[in-house]
CSV table of C-alpha atoms in Angstrom, one decimal:
chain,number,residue,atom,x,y,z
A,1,UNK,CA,-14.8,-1.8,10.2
A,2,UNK,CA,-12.1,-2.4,7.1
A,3,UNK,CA,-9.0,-4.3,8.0
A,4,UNK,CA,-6.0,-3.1,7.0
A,5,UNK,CA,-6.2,-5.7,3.9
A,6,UNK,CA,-9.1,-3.8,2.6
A,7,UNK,CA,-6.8,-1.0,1.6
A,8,UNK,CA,-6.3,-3.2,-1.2
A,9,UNK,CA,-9.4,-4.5,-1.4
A,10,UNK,CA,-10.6,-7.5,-4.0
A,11,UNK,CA,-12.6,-6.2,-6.9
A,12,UNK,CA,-14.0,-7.7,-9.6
A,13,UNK,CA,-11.9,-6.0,-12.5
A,14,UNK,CA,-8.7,-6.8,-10.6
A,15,UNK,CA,-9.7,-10.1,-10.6
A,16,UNK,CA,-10.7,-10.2,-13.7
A,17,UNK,CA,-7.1,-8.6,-14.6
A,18,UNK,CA,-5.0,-11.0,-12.9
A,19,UNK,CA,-6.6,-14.4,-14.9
A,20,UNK,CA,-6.6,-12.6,-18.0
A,21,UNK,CA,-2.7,-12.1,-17.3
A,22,UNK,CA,-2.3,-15.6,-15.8
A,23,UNK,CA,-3.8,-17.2,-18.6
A,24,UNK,CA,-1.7,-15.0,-21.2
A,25,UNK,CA,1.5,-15.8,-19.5
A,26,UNK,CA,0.5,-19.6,-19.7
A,27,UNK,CA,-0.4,-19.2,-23.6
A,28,UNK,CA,2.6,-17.4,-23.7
A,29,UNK,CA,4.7,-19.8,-22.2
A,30,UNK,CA,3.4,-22.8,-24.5
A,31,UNK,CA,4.0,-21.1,-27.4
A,32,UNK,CA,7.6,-20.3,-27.1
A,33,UNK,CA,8.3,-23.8,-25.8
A,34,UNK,CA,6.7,-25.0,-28.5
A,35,UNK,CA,8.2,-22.4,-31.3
A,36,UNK,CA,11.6,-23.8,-29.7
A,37,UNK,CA,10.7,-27.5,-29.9
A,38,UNK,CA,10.0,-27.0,-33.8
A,39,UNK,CA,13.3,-24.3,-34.2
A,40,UNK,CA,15.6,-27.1,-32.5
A,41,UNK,CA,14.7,-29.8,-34.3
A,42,UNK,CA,15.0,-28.3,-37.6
A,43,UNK,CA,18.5,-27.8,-36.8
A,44,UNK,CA,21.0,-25.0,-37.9
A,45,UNK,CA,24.0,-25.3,-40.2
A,46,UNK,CA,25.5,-22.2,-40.9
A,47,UNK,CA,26.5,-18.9,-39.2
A,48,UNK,CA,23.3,-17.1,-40.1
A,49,UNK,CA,21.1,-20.3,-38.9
A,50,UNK,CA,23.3,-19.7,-35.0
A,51,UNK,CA,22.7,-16.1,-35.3
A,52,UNK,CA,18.9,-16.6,-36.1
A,53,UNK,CA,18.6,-19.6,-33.3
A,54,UNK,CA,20.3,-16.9,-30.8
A,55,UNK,CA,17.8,-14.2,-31.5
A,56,UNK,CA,14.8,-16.7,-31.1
A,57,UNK,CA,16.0,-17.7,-27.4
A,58,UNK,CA,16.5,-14.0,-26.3
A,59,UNK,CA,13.1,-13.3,-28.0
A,60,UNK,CA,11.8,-16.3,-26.0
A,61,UNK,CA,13.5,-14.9,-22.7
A,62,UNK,CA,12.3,-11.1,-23.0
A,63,UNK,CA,9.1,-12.3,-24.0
A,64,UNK,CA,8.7,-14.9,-20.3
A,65,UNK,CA,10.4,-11.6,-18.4
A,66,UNK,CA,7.6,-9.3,-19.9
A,67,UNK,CA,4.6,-11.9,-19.0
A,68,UNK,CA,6.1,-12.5,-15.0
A,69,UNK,CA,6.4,-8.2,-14.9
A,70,UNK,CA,3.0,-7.9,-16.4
A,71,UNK,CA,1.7,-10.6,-14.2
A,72,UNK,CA,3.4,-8.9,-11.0
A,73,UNK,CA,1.8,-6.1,-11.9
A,74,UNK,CA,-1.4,-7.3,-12.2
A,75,UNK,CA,-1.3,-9.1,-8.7
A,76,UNK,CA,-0.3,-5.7,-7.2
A,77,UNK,CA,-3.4,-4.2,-8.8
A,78,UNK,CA,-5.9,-7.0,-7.8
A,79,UNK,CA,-4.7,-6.3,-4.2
A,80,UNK,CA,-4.6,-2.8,-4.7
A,81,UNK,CA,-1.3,-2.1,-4.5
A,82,UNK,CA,0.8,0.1,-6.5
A,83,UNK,CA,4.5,0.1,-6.4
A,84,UNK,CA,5.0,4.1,-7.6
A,85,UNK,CA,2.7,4.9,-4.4
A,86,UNK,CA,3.7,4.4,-1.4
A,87,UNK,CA,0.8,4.0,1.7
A,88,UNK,CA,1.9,5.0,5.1
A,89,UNK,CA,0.7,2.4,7.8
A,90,UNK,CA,-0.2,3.6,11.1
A,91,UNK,CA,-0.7,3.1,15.1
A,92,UNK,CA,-2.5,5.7,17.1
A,93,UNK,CA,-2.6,5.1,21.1
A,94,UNK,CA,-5.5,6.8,22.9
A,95,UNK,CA,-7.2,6.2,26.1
A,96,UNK,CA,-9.3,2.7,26.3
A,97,UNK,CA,-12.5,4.9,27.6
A,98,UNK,CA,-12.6,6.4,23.7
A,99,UNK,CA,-13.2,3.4,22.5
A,100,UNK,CA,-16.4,3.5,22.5
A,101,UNK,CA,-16.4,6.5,19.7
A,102,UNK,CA,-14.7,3.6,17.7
A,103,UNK,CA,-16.6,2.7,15.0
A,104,UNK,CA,-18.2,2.4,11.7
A,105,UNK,CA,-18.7,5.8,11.8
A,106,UNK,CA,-15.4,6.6,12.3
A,107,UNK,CA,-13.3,8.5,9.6
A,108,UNK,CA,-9.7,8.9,9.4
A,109,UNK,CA,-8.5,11.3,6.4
A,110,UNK,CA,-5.1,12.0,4.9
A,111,UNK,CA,-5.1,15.7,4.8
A,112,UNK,CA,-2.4,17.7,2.2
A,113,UNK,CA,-2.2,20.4,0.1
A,114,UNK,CA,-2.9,18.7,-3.1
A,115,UNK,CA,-6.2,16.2,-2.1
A,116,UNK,CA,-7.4,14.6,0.7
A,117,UNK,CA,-7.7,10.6,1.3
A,118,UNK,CA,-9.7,8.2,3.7
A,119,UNK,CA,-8.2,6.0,5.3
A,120,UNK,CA,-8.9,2.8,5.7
A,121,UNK,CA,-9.2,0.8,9.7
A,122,UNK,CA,-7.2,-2.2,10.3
A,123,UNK,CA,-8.8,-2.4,14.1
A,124,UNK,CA,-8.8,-1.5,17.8
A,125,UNK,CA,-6.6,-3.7,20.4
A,126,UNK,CA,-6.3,-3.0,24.0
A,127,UNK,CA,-2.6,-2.4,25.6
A,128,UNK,CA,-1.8,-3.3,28.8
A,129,UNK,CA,-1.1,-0.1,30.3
A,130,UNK,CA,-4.8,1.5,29.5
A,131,UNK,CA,-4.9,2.5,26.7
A,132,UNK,CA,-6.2,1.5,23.3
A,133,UNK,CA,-4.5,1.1,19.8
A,134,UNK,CA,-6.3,1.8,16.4
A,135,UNK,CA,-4.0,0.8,13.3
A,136,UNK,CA,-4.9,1.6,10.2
A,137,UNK,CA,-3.5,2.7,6.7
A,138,UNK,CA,-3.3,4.9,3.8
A,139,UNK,CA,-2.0,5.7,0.6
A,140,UNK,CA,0.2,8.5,-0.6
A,141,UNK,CA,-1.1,9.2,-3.5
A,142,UNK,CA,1.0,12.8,-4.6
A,143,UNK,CA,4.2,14.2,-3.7
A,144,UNK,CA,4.2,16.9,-1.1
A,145,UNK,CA,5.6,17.2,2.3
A,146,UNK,CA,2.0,18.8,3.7
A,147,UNK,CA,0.5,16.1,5.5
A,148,UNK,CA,-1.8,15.6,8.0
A,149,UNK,CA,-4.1,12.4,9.4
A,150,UNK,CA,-7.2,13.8,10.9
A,151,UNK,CA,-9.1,11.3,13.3
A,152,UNK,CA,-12.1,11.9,13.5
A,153,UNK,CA,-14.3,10.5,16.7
A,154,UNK,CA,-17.9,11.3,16.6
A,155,UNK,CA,-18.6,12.8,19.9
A,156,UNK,CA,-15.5,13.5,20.8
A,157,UNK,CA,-13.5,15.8,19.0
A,158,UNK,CA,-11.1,15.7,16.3
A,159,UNK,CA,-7.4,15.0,16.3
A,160,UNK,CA,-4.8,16.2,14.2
A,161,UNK,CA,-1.0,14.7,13.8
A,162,UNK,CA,1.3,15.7,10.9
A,163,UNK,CA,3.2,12.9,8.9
A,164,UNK,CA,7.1,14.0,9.3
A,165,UNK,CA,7.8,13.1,6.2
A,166,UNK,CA,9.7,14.4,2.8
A,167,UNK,CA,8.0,14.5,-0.1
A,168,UNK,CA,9.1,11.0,-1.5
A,169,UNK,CA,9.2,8.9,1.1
A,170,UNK,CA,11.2,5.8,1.5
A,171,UNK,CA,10.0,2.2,2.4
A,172,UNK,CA,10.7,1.6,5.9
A,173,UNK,CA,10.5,-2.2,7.3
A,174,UNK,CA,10.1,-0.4,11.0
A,175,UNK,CA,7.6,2.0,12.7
A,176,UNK,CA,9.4,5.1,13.5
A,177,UNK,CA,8.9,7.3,17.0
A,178,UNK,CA,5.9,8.2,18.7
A,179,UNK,CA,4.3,11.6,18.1
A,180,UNK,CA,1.9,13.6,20.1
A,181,UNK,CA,-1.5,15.0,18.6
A,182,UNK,CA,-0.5,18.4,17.0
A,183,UNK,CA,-4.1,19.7,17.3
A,184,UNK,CA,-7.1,18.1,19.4
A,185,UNK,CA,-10.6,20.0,18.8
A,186,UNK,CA,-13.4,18.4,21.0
A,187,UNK,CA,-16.8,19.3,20.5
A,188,UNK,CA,-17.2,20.0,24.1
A,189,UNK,CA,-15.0,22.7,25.7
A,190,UNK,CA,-14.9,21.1,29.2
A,191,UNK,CA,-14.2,18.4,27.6
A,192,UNK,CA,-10.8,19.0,26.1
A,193,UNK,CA,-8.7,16.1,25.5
A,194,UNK,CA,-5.4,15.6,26.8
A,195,UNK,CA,-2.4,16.2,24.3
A,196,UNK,CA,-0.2,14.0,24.9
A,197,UNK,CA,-3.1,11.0,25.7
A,198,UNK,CA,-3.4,10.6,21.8
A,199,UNK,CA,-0.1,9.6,20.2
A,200,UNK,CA,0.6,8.3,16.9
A,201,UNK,CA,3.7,6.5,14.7
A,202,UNK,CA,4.1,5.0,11.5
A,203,UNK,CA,6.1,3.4,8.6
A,204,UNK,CA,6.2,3.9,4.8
A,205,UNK,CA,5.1,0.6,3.2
């Protein structure tokens, strides 16, 4: 089962993405120190000598600023993450006897009007009161206030719960309220799950 890291999971192009930009902010960074080194020791003695020494140190100073953005940026990729999208992380309770329908086959999907995308599973912990918690994550990848995670437990049944959220979410360091399933469909019809048994809440990371 994917933990909740493997939303961002390690490839080898990210990798390869974030030495390239580690080692061109280090070649970077050696050759304005030593542009300076040769600049300051030649020495300025007129006006147009402190304009031109000014220039080179703000040229020095954008250029280090550019290498740490790019370099940020590149981390962010090699760990998947992108800062215009957002990913919602999530917590859905249920009761400890579906468990059992937990696992590698198990497939939760971001639903909207625009796409749909699957979710990755950070893992299942037991609660003291009975139940079970399965936390997981995924990513908002378009603008729209249509959405929908759909759980999906082989054997039994399917559970719905809509994202109350607006169409550009904000970050949020805290999970927000707990919301009951908004449709359950089980496979068998004796079998119909409990509502308010399956709950969910989450946060905008």
């Amino acid at each position: 089962m994917s933990t909740l890291s493997g939303l961002w999971t390690e490839s080898a192009d990210g990798q390869l993405g974030l030495w390239m930009s580690a080692l061109s902010g280090v070649a970077a960074a050696l050759a304005v120190a030593l542009a300076l080194t040769v600049y300051f020791r030649l020495g300025y003695r007129s006006r147009r000598d402190l304009v031109r020494h000014g220039l080179a140190v703000l040229a020095a100073v954008a250029l280090l600023a550019f290498v740490g953005y790019d370099m940020r940026h590149a981390a962010l990729a090699y760990l998947g993450l992108n800062p215009s999208k957002p990913a919602v992380e999530f917590e859905i309770r249920m009761p400890r006897e579906t468990l059992s329908a937990v696992s590698a086959d198990t497939q939760i999907e971001l639903h909207t009007d625009r796409n749909q995308t699957l979710a990755l599973v950070d893992g299942v912990t037991d609660l003291a009161d009975g139940r079970a918690l399965l936390r997981g994550a995924v990513a908002l990848n378009h603008h729209t206030a249509d959405r929908v995670l759909v759980l999906n437990l082989p054997g039994k049944g399917t559970f719905e719960f809509r994202l109350r959220l607006p169409a550009e979410p904000h970050r949020t360091g805290q999970f927000g309220p707990w919301h009951l399933a908004d449709r359950i469909a089980s496979p068998i019809a004796s079998d119909v799950a409990q509502q308010d048994a399956y709950t969910i809440r989450y946060r905008v990371l």
